[in-house]
Tab-separated table of C-alpha atoms (C1' of nucleotides) in Angstrom:
chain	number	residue	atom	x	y	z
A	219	UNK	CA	33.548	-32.175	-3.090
A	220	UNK	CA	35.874	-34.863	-3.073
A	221	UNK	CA	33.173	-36.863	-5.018
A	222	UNK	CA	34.093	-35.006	-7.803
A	223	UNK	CA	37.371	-36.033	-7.781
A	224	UNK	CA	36.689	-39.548	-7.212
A	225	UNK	CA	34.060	-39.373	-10.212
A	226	UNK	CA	36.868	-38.204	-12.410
A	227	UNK	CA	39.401	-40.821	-11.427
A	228	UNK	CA	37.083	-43.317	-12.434
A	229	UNK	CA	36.411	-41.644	-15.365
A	230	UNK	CA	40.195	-41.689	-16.007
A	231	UNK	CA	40.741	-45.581	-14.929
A	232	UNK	CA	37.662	-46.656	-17.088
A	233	UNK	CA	39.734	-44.365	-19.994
A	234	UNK	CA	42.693	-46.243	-19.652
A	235	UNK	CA	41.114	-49.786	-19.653
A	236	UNK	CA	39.572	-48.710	-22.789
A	237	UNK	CA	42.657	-47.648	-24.406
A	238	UNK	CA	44.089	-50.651	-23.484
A	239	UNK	CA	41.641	-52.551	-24.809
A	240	UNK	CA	41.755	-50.862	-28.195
A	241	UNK	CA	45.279	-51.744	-28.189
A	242	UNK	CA	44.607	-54.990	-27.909
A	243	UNK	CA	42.346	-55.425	-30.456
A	244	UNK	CA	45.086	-53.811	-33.145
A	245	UNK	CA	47.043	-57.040	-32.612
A	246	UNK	CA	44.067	-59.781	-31.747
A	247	UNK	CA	41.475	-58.018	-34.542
A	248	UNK	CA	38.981	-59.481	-32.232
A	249	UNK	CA	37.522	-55.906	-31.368
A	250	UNK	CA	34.923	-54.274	-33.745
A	251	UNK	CA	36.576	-50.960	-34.553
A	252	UNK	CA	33.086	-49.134	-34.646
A	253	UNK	CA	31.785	-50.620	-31.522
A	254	UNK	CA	34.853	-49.018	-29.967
A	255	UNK	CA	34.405	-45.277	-31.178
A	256	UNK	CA	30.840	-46.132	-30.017
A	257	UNK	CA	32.130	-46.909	-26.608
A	258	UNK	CA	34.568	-43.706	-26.850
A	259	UNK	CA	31.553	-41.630	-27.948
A	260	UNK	CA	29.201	-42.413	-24.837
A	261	UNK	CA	31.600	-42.723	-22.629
A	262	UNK	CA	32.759	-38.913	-23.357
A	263	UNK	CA	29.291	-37.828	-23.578
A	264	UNK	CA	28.895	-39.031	-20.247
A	265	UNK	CA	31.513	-37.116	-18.903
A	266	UNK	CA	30.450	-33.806	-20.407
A	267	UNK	CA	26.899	-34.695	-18.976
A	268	UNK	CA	28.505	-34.946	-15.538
A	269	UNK	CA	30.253	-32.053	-14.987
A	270	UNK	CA	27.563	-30.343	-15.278
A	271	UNK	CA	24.680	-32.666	-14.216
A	272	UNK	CA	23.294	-30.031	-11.549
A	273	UNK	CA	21.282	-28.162	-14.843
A	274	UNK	CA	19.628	-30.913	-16.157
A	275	UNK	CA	16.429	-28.969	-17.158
A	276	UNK	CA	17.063	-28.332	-21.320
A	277	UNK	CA	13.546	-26.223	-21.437
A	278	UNK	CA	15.460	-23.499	-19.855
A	279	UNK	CA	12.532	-21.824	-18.869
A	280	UNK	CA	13.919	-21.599	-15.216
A	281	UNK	CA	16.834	-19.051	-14.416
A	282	UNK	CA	15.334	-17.683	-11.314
A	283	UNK	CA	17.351	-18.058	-8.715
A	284	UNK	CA	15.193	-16.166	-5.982
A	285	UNK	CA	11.806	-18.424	-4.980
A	286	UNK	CA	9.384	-15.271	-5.298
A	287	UNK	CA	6.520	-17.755	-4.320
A	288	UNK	CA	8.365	-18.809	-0.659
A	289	UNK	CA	8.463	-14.749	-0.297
A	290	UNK	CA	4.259	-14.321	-1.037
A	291	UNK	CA	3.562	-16.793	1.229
A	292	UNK	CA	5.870	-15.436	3.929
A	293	UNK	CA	4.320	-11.827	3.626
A	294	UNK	CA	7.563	-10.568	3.396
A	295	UNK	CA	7.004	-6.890	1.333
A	296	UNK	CA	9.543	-5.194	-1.370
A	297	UNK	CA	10.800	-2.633	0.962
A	298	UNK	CA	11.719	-5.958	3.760
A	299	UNK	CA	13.113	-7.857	1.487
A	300	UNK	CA	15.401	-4.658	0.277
A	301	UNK	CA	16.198	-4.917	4.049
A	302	UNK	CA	16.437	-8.369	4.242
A	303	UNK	CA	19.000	-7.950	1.500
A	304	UNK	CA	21.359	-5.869	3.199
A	305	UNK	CA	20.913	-7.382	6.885
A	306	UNK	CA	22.619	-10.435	5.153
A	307	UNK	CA	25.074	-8.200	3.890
A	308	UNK	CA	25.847	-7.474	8.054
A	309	UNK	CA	25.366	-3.686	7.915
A	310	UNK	CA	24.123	-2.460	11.144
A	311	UNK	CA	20.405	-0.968	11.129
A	312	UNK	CA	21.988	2.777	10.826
A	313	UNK	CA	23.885	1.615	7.751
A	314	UNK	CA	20.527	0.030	6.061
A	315	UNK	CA	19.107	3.229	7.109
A	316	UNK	CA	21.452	5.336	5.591
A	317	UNK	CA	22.076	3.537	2.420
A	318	UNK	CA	18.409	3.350	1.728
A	319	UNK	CA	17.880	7.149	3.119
A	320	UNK	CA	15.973	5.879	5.756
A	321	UNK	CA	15.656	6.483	9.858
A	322	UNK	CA	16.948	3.905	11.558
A	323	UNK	CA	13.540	3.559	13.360
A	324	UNK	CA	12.245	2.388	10.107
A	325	UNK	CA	14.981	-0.306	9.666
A	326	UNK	CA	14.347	-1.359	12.925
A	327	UNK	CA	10.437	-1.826	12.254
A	328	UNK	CA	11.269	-3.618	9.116
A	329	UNK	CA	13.456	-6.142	11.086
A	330	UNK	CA	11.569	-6.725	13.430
A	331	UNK	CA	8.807	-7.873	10.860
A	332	UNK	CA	10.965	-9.507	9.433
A	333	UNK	CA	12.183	-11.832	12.190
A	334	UNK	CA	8.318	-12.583	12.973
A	335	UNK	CA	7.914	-13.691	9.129
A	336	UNK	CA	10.522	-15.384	9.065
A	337	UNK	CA	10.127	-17.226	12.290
A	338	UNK	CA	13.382	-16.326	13.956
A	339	UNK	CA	14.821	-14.675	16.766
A	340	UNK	CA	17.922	-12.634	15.421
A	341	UNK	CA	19.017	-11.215	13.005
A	342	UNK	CA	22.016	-13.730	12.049
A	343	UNK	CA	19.177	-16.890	12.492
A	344	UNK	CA	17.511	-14.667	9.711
A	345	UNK	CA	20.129	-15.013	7.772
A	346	UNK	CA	20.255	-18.745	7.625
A	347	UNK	CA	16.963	-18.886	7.130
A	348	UNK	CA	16.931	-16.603	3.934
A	349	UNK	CA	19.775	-19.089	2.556
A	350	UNK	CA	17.022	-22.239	3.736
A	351	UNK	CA	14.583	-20.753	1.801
A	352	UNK	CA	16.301	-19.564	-0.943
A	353	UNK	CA	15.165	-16.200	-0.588
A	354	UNK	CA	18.489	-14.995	-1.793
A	355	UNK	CA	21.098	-15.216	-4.160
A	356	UNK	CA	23.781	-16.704	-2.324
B	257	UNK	CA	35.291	-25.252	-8.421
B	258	UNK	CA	35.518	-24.531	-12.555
B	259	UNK	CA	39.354	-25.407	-12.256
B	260	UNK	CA	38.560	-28.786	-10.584
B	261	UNK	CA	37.116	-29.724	-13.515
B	262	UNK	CA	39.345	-27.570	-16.463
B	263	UNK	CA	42.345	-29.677	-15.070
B	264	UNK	CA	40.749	-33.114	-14.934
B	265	UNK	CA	39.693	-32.786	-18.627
B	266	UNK	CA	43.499	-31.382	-19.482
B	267	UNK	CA	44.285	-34.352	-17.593
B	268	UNK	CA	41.989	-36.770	-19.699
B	269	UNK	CA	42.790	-35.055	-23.073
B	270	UNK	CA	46.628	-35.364	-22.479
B	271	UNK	CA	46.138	-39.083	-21.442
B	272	UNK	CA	44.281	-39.397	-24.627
B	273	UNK	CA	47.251	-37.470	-26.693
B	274	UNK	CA	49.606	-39.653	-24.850
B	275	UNK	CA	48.003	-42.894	-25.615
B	276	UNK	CA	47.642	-41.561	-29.221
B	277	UNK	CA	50.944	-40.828	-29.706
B	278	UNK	CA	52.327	-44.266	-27.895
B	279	UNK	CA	49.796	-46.312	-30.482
B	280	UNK	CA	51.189	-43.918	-32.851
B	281	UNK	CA	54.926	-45.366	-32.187
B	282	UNK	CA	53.705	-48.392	-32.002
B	283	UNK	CA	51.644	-49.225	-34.893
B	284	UNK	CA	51.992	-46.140	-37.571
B	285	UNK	CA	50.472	-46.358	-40.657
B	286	UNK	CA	46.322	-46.023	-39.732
B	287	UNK	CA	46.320	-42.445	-38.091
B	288	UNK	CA	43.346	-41.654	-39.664
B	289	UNK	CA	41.350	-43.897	-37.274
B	290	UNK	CA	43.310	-42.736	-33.943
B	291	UNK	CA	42.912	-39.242	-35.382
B	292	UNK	CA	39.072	-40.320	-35.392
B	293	UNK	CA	38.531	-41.307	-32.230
B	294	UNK	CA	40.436	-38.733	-30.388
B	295	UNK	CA	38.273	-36.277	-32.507
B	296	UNK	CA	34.752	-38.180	-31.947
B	297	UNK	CA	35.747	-38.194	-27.990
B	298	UNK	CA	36.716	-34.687	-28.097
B	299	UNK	CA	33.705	-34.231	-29.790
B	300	UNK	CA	31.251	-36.174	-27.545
B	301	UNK	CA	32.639	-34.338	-24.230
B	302	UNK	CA	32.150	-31.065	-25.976
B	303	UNK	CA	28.718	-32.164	-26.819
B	304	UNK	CA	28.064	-33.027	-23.387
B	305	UNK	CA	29.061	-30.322	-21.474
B	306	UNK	CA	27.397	-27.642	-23.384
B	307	UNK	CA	23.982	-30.073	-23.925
B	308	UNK	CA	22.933	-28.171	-20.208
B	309	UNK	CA	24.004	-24.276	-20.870
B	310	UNK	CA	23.552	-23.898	-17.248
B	311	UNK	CA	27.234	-24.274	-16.752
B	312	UNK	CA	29.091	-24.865	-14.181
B	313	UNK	CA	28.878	-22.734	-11.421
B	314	UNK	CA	28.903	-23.482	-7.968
B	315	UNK	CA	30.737	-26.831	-7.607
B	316	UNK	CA	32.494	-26.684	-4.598
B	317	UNK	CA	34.578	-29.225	-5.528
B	318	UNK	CA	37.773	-28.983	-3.351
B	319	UNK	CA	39.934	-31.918	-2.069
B	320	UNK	CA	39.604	-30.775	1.517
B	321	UNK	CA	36.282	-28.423	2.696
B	322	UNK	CA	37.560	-25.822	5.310
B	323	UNK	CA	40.516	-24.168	4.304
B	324	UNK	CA	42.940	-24.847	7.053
B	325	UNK	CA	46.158	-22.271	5.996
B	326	UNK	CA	43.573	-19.332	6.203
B	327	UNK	CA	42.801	-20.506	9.923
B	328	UNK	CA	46.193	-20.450	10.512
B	329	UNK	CA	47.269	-17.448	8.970
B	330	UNK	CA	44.617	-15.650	10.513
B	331	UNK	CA	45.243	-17.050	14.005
B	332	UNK	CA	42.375	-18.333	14.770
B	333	UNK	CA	42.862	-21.535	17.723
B	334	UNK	CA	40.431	-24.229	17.457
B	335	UNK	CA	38.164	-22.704	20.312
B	336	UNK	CA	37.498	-19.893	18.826
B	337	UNK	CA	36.514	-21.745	15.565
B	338	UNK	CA	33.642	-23.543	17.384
B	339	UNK	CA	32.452	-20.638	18.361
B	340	UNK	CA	32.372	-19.208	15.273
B	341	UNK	CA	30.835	-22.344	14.004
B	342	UNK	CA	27.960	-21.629	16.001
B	343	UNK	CA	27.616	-17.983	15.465
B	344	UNK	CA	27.025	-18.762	12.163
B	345	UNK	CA	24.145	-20.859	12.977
B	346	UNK	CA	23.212	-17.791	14.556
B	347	UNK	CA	22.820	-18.553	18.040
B	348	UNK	CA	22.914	-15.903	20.535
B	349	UNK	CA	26.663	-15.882	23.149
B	350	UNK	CA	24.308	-17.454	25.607
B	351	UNK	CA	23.194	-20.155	23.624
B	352	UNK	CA	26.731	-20.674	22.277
B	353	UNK	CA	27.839	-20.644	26.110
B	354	UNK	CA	25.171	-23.313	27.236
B	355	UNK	CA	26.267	-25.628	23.913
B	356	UNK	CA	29.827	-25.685	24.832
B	357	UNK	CA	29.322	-25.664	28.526
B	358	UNK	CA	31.000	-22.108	28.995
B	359	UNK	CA	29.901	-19.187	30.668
B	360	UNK	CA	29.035	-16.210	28.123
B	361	UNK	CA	31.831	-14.265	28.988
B	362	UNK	CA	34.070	-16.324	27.199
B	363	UNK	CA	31.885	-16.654	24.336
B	364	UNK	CA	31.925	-12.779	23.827
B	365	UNK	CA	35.545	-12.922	24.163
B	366	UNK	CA	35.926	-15.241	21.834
B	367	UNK	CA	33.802	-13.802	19.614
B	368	UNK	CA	35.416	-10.384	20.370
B	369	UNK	CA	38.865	-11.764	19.301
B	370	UNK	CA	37.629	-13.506	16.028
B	371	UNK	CA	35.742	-10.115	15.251
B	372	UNK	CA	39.689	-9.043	15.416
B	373	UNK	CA	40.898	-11.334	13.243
B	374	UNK	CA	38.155	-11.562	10.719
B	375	UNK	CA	38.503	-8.020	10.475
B	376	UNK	CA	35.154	-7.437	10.813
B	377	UNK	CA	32.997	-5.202	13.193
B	378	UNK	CA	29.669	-6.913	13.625
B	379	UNK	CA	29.177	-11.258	13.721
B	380	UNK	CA	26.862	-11.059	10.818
B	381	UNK	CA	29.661	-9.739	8.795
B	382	UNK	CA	31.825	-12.534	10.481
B	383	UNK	CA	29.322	-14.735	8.659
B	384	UNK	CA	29.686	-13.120	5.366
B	385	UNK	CA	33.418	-13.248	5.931
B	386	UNK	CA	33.782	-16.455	7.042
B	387	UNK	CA	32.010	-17.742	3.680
B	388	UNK	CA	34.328	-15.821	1.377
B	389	UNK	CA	37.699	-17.136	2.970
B	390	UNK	CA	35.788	-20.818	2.618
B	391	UNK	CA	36.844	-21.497	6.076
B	392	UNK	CA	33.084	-22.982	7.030
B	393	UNK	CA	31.653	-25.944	5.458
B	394	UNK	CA	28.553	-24.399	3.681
C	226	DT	C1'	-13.934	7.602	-1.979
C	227	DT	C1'	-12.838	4.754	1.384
C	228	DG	C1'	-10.705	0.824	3.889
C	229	DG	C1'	-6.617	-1.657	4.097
C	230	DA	C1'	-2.013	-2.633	3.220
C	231	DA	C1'	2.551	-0.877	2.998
C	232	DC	C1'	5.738	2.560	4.365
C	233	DT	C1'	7.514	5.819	7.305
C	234	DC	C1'	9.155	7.557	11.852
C	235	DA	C1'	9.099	8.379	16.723
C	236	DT	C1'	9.582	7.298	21.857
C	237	DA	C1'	10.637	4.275	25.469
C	238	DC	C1'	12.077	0.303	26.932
C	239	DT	C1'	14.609	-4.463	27.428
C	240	DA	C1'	17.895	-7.510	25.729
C	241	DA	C1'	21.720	-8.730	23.401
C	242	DA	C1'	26.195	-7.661	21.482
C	243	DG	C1'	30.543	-5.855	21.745
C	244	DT	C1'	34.758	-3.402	24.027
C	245	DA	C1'	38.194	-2.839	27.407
C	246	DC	C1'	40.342	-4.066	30.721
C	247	DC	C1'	42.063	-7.756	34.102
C	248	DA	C1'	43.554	-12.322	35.799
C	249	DA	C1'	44.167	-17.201	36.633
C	250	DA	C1'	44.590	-22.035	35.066
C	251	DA	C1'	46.202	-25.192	31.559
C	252	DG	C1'	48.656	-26.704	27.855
C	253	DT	C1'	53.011	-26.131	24.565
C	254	DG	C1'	57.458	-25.717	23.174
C	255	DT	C1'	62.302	-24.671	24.331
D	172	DA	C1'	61.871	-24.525	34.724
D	173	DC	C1'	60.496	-20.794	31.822
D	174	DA	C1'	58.247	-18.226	28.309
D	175	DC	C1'	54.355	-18.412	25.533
D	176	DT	C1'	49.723	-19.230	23.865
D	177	DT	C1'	45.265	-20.803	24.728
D	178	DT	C1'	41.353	-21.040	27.315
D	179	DT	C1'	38.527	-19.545	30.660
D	180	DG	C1'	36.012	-16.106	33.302
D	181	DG	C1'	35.093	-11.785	35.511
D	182	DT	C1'	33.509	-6.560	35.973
D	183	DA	C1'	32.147	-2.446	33.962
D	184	DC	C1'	30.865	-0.039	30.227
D	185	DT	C1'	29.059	1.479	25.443
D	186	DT	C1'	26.724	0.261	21.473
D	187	DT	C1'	23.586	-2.187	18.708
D	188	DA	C1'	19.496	-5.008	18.336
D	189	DG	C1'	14.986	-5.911	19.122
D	190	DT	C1'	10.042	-5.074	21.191
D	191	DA	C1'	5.967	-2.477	22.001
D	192	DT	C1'	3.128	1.042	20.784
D	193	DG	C1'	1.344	4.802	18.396
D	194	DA	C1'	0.710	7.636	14.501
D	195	DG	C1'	0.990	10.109	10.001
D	196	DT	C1'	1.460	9.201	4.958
D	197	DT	C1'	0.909	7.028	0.467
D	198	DC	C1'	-0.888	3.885	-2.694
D	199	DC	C1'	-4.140	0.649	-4.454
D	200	DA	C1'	-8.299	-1.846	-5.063
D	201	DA	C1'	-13.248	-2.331	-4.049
DNA sequence: TTGGAACTCATACTAAAGTACCAAAAGTGT
DNA sequence: ACACTTTTGGTACTTTAGTATGAGTTCCAA
């Protein structure tokens, strides 16, 4: 996003201020030295912290992508959600069918339970709503 | 995006070289302090971006959102891009017809020619497809 | 072992989706 | 004005999707 950007920028304007201000202080002397590399320090830290501020949890006990508990309370089985997987792909029912060595009959029964589940009408709302959920790994 | 970020922080480290070597004309004779703060900054930023091991995936951090020279190397007119718009949502050609105030016909040939130029055979692959060129806001 | 999911598959049907033409109106650039 | 693209819409058709229903199988827990 361009929030990013503007983020940085400031980041960048706020760098130069400080630069000038620690050129300042080499002629004035008025500037503590070791409140500056203070000021340096955070400030960078802060950066670093920002980049990546979207992983904020440090227990790390949370890599799973896929909400397993949204998918028990849906119903939704293994064998749909193996569908699910590939309807989001866009195969066609025969090409579920046949890359899971299954009739297409059964791909259709799975979709259609699916769609109930999920509370949608096609296929392609299904999709969305997967990605709402965060059923899937997008 | 990853190189969003990898060229703002080139772009901060060689404003800090710069600055370091313009002090450096300037006033030579206490590098070790320069030296210092460059490497505490340095130092800090490193610390901060690697504090959250997540790392930094999915930023999405472009200057503009759709990518407008894929639209127009792929052909697609602005019609046919609201339609696709709302295929994505996953609305049926009806639906899409009754939104835009046109009769389904020209939705499904619409939707018929963007299948074309998408190079895709079915609309759910459209929305696949349409996600990896970045040409929809996600 | 037995009842209930989950899984499989089928038939028959309706509803969308998609293709293949065609054609006319409207805007665009030369 | 003329050629060109876009947009719109139609008919007719094939294909895919989705629903409804039934039924046989497997697997697991009570």
């Amino acid at each position: 996003m361009k929030k990013t950007v503007f983020v940085f920028s400031s980041l960048i304007i706020a760098l130069l201020v400080l630069f000038k201000l620690s050129e300042y202080s080499y002629r004035s002397g008025n500037l503590n030295i070791e409140l500056l590399i203070s000021i340096i320090a955070v400030l960078f830290f802060v950066i670093g912290v920002y980049i990546n501020k979207k992983g904020l949890t440090k227990d790390g006990s949370k890599p799973i992508p896929i909400d397993l508990k949204k998918l028990e309370d849906l119903g939704i089985s293994k064998r749909e959600y193996e569908v699910l997987e590939q309807v989001i792909k866009g195969l066609s029912n025969r090409e579920i069918g046949e890359k899971l060595h299954l009739s297409e009959s059964t791909i259709k029964t799975h979709v259609s339970n699916l769609l109930v589940k999920l509370d949608v009408k096609r296929r392609t709302q299904a999709i969305q709503k997967a990605k709402e959920l965060k059923i899937i790994t997008e």
